[in-house]
Tab-separated table of C-alpha atoms in Angstrom:
chain	number	residue	atom	x	y	z
A	47	GLU	CA	18.041	87.712	45.540
A	48	PRO	CA	16.495	84.990	43.260
A	49	GLU	CA	14.540	86.352	40.523
A	50	VAL	CA	12.487	85.029	37.451
A	51	THR	CA	14.444	85.397	33.919
A	52	GLN	CA	13.151	85.129	30.465
A	53	THR	CA	14.665	84.769	27.169
A	54	PRO	CA	15.004	86.062	24.640
A	55	SER	CA	14.122	89.519	25.587
A	56	HIS	CA	12.928	90.678	22.206
A	57	GLN	CA	11.842	88.285	19.625
A	58	VAL	CA	10.811	89.323	16.292
A	59	THR	CA	8.970	86.601	14.078
A	60	GLN	CA	7.054	86.203	10.715
A	61	MET	CA	3.319	85.761	10.806
A	62	GLY	CA	2.600	81.902	10.914
A	63	GLN	CA	5.737	80.859	12.378
A	64	GLU	CA	6.201	79.134	15.770
A	65	VAL	CA	7.752	80.873	18.754
A	66	ILE	CA	8.948	79.629	21.936
A	67	LEU	CA	9.360	81.772	24.592
A	68	ARG	CA	11.634	80.493	27.822
A	69	CYS	CA	11.592	81.272	31.422
A	70	VAL	CA	13.554	80.229	34.558
A	71	PRO	CA	11.214	80.406	37.300
A	72	ILE	CA	12.544	80.608	40.901
A	73	SER	CA	13.884	77.235	41.978
A	74	ASN	CA	11.769	76.446	45.033
A	75	HIS	CA	8.450	77.728	43.363
A	76	LEU	CA	5.538	75.525	42.440
A	77	TYR	CA	3.216	77.621	40.551
A	78	PHE	CA	4.031	79.223	37.042
A	79	TYR	CA	2.077	81.720	35.171
A	80	TRP	CA	2.021	83.135	31.665
A	81	TYR	CA	0.650	86.610	31.091
A	82	ARG	CA	0.666	88.957	28.431
A	83	GLN	CA	0.449	92.786	28.035
A	84	ILE	CA	-0.150	94.526	24.677
A	85	LEU	CA	1.410	98.035	24.444
A	86	GLY	CA	1.555	98.933	28.385
A	87	GLN	CA	-1.916	98.131	28.420
A	88	LYS	CA	-3.778	95.669	30.876
A	89	VAL	CA	-2.030	92.844	32.080
A	90	GLU	CA	-3.933	89.891	30.788
A	91	PHE	CA	-3.714	86.269	32.422
A	92	LEU	CA	-2.935	83.465	29.891
A	93	VAL	CA	-2.309	80.254	31.913
A	94	SER	CA	-1.186	78.997	35.244
A	95	PHE	CA	0.798	75.520	35.797
A	96	TYR	CA	1.070	73.395	38.588
A	97	ASN	CA	2.250	69.866	39.386
A	98	ASN	CA	3.271	69.278	35.581
A	99	GLU	CA	-0.371	70.410	34.373
A	100	ILE	CA	-2.106	73.579	33.321
A	101	SER	CA	-4.505	74.523	36.364
A	102	GLU	CA	-6.191	77.402	34.715
A	103	LYS	CA	-6.139	79.131	31.550
A	104	SER	CA	-7.970	82.057	29.790
A	105	GLU	CA	-10.213	82.271	26.884
A	106	ILE	CA	-6.965	83.906	25.123
A	107	PHE	CA	-5.163	80.484	25.593
A	108	ASP	CA	-6.610	78.759	22.783
A	109	ASP	CA	-5.185	75.708	20.967
A	110	GLN	CA	-2.347	77.842	19.244
A	111	PHE	CA	-0.915	78.097	22.667
A	112	SER	CA	0.928	75.384	24.823
A	113	VAL	CA	3.211	75.231	27.810
A	114	GLU	CA	5.612	72.693	29.130
A	115	ARG	CA	8.084	72.353	31.805
A	116	PRO	CA	10.761	70.151	29.768
A	117	ASP	CA	12.964	69.771	32.812
A	118	GLY	CA	13.286	70.844	36.283
A	119	SER	CA	14.125	74.361	35.830
A	120	ASN	CA	12.494	75.862	32.291
A	121	PHE	CA	8.988	76.544	31.924
A	122	THR	CA	8.000	77.433	28.175
A	123	LEU	CA	5.271	79.217	26.038
A	124	LYS	CA	4.871	78.061	22.790
A	125	ILE	CA	2.697	79.787	20.035
A	126	ARG	CA	2.457	77.391	17.009
A	127	SER	CA	1.273	79.863	14.317
A	128	THR	CA	1.816	83.464	15.409
A	129	LYS	CA	-0.784	86.270	14.281
A	130	LEU	CA	-0.393	89.840	14.184
A	131	GLU	CA	-2.256	90.420	17.205
A	132	ASP	CA	-0.110	88.097	19.133
A	133	SER	CA	2.589	90.995	19.360
A	134	ALA	CA	2.705	91.730	22.872
A	135	MET	CA	4.981	91.711	26.022
A	136	TYR	CA	4.810	88.351	27.582
A	137	PHE	CA	5.493	87.937	31.221
A	138	CYS	CA	6.341	84.607	33.157
A	139	ALA	CA	5.600	84.476	36.673
A	140	SER	CA	6.320	82.176	39.467
A	141	GLY	CA	5.134	81.706	42.959
A	142	PRO	CA	5.998	79.547	46.155
A	143	LEU	CA	2.139	78.579	46.591
A	144	GLY	CA	-1.086	79.168	44.724
A	145	VAL	CA	-2.628	82.077	46.766
A	146	THR	CA	0.311	84.267	47.258
A	147	GLU	CA	2.116	86.937	45.203
A	148	ALA	CA	3.695	86.119	41.882
A	149	PHE	CA	7.145	87.363	41.178
A	150	PHE	CA	7.567	88.379	37.353
A	151	GLY	CA	10.189	88.130	34.983
A	152	GLN	CA	11.504	91.007	32.865
A	153	GLY	CA	9.233	89.908	29.991
A	154	THR	CA	9.813	88.904	26.328
A	155	ARG	CA	8.844	91.583	23.748
A	156	LEU	CA	7.295	89.486	21.022
A	157	THR	CA	6.821	91.306	17.570
A	158	VAL	CA	4.774	89.600	14.849
A	159	VAL	CA	5.314	91.054	11.269
B	244	ALA	CA	-16.173	86.000	37.949
B	245	GLN	CA	-13.363	88.121	39.848
B	246	SER	CA	-12.509	91.931	38.436
B	247	VAL	CA	-10.632	94.866	39.760
B	248	ALA	CA	-11.367	98.508	38.997
B	249	GLN	CA	-8.771	101.366	38.648
B	250	PRO	CA	-10.980	104.402	38.046
B	251	GLU	CA	-7.919	106.788	37.504
B	252	ASP	CA	-5.797	106.459	34.408
B	253	GLN	CA	-3.489	108.836	35.677
B	254	VAL	CA	-2.404	110.683	39.061
B	255	ASN	CA	-0.525	113.594	39.353
B	256	VAL	CA	1.050	114.746	42.842
B	257	ALA	CA	3.867	117.214	43.704
B	258	GLU	CA	6.893	115.687	45.416
B	259	GLY	CA	6.515	115.692	49.112
B	260	ASN	CA	2.817	115.122	48.982
B	261	PRO	CA	0.954	112.136	50.043
B	262	LEU	CA	-0.128	110.056	47.116
B	263	THR	CA	-3.191	107.876	46.694
B	264	VAL	CA	-4.108	105.589	44.135
B	265	LYS	CA	-7.247	103.913	44.045
B	266	CYS	CA	-8.704	100.381	43.481
B	267	THR	CA	-11.802	98.617	44.012
B	268	TYR	CA	-12.402	94.979	43.455
B	269	SER	CA	-15.460	92.346	42.974
B	270	VAL	CA	-15.015	88.746	43.993
B	271	SER	CA	-17.362	86.121	45.422
B	272	GLY	CA	-15.317	84.680	48.185
B	273	ASN	CA	-12.517	86.314	50.304
B	274	PRO	CA	-10.114	88.330	48.318
B	275	TYR	CA	-6.370	88.191	48.186
B	276	LEU	CA	-5.144	91.620	46.836
B	277	PHE	CA	-1.561	92.802	45.548
B	278	TRP	CA	-0.233	95.626	44.187
B	279	TYR	CA	2.573	95.733	41.728
B	280	VAL	CA	4.475	98.435	39.972
B	281	GLN	CA	5.923	98.720	36.678
B	282	TYR	CA	8.673	100.908	35.594
B	283	PRO	CA	9.056	101.845	31.596
B	284	ASN	CA	10.122	98.598	29.662
B	285	ARG	CA	10.368	96.447	32.849
B	286	GLY	CA	8.691	93.762	34.286
B	287	LEU	CA	6.339	94.114	37.352
B	288	GLN	CA	7.482	94.410	40.715
B	289	PHE	CA	5.573	93.193	43.593
B	290	LEU	CA	4.829	96.042	46.371
B	291	LEU	CA	2.494	94.516	48.789
B	292	LYS	CA	-0.270	92.149	49.597
B	293	TYR	CA	-3.379	91.598	51.922
B	294	ILE	CA	-4.058	88.020	52.622
B	295	THR	CA	-5.731	88.355	56.121
B	296	GLY	CA	-5.221	90.182	59.288
B	297	ASP	CA	-4.592	93.789	59.426
B	298	ASN	CA	-6.438	96.101	56.867
B	299	LEU	CA	-3.356	98.110	56.627
B	300	VAL	CA	-0.307	96.725	54.908
B	301	LYS	CA	3.058	97.976	54.737
B	302	GLY	CA	5.197	97.190	51.587
B	303	SER	CA	8.098	97.908	49.481
B	304	TYR	CA	9.554	101.649	49.016
B	305	GLY	CA	7.418	103.147	51.913
B	306	PHE	CA	4.135	102.203	49.787
B	307	GLU	CA	1.084	100.950	52.111
B	308	ALA	CA	-2.411	99.927	51.183
B	309	GLU	CA	-5.689	99.978	53.300
B	310	PHE	CA	-8.168	96.933	52.747
B	311	ASN	CA	-11.853	98.078	53.065
B	312	LYS	CA	-14.297	95.120	53.141
B	313	SER	CA	-17.502	97.043	52.993
B	314	GLN	CA	-16.528	99.457	50.292
B	315	THR	CA	-14.561	96.730	48.360
B	316	SER	CA	-11.315	98.837	48.032
B	317	PHE	CA	-7.540	98.572	48.318
B	318	HIS	CA	-6.232	101.880	47.745
B	319	LEU	CA	-2.458	102.663	47.524
B	320	LYS	CA	-0.966	105.309	49.594
B	321	LYS	CA	2.355	107.036	50.569
B	322	PRO	CA	2.829	109.705	52.866
B	323	SER	CA	5.367	111.483	50.904
B	324	ALA	CA	5.725	111.196	46.942
B	325	LEU	CA	9.087	110.925	45.307
B	326	VAL	CA	9.990	111.681	41.573
B	327	SER	CA	11.214	107.934	41.514
B	328	ASP	CA	7.872	106.801	42.357
B	329	SER	CA	6.764	107.833	38.939
B	330	ALA	CA	5.481	104.643	37.277
B	331	LEU	CA	2.700	102.486	36.244
B	332	TYR	CA	0.642	100.856	39.234
B	333	PHE	CA	-1.480	97.865	38.942
B	334	CYS	CA	-3.842	96.539	41.531
B	335	ALA	CA	-4.707	92.644	41.500
B	336	VAL	CA	-7.152	90.305	42.901
B	337	ASN	CA	-6.894	86.628	43.228
B	338	GLY	CA	-9.582	84.442	44.955
B	339	GLY	CA	-13.285	84.117	44.707
B	340	SER	CA	-14.873	82.099	41.955
B	341	GLY	CA	-11.864	83.047	39.968
B	342	GLY	CA	-9.663	80.479	41.293
B	343	TYR	CA	-6.883	80.920	43.761
B	344	GLN	CA	-4.314	80.496	40.964
B	345	LYS	CA	-5.562	83.163	38.606
B	346	VAL	CA	-4.719	86.915	39.197
B	347	THR	CA	-6.700	89.572	37.769
B	348	PHE	CA	-5.174	92.682	36.951
B	349	GLY	CA	-6.774	95.982	36.605
B	350	THR	CA	-5.946	98.302	33.746
B	351	GLY	CA	-3.173	100.236	35.499
B	352	THR	CA	-2.904	103.730	37.006
B	353	LYS	CA	-0.089	106.048	35.822
B	354	LEU	CA	1.385	108.110	38.632
B	355	GLN	CA	3.371	110.989	37.939
B	356	VAL	CA	5.140	113.025	40.795
B	357	ILE	CA	6.064	116.406	39.713
B	358	PRO	CA	9.160	117.978	41.273
């Protein structure tokens, strides 16, 4: 069964460093998302991406965040200058259409020290 | 703005008993509603959805949910709980003024099935 894959599973970085979280969505999906979850708490929407551009973003997704689909398979989330409060589990998701369910990856645990 | 409320942080149920995990929502238009389950240190797994049609929707692992428009609820149910159902359950809504591409999650309900 096709699935969303994320790498790495765990990333530790120093405050102020840039990190790139990588995702390979399900191949025939058109919509891509990033969510984050802090310490098993609420899952928060960050951004959605369609047709090679951001279609919606939350207040959390400020100028230090960016997303890119550099090729036909990868979807990345970049955090330019990490802060301690960026420590969270980051989930990538993809969906065939904008209104149907999204399928989530296993997540990348980001720890900023 | 769209929102989801899961009023119970935790639900305890004995194995073999029916279970209900509650969810209410608020959107300005027609809602698309979802349930996801999260096992420890894992991602979110899709369980079921309501888009349109029959108010009772059936999903994975024997779960079902009932859409009630008048009560703006979408409670998750299962006739007979298993210990392996113990996990964190999230209700989510997509639609209305929040835009169809932005899913808003509830705070989650921890389900504990007691052997």
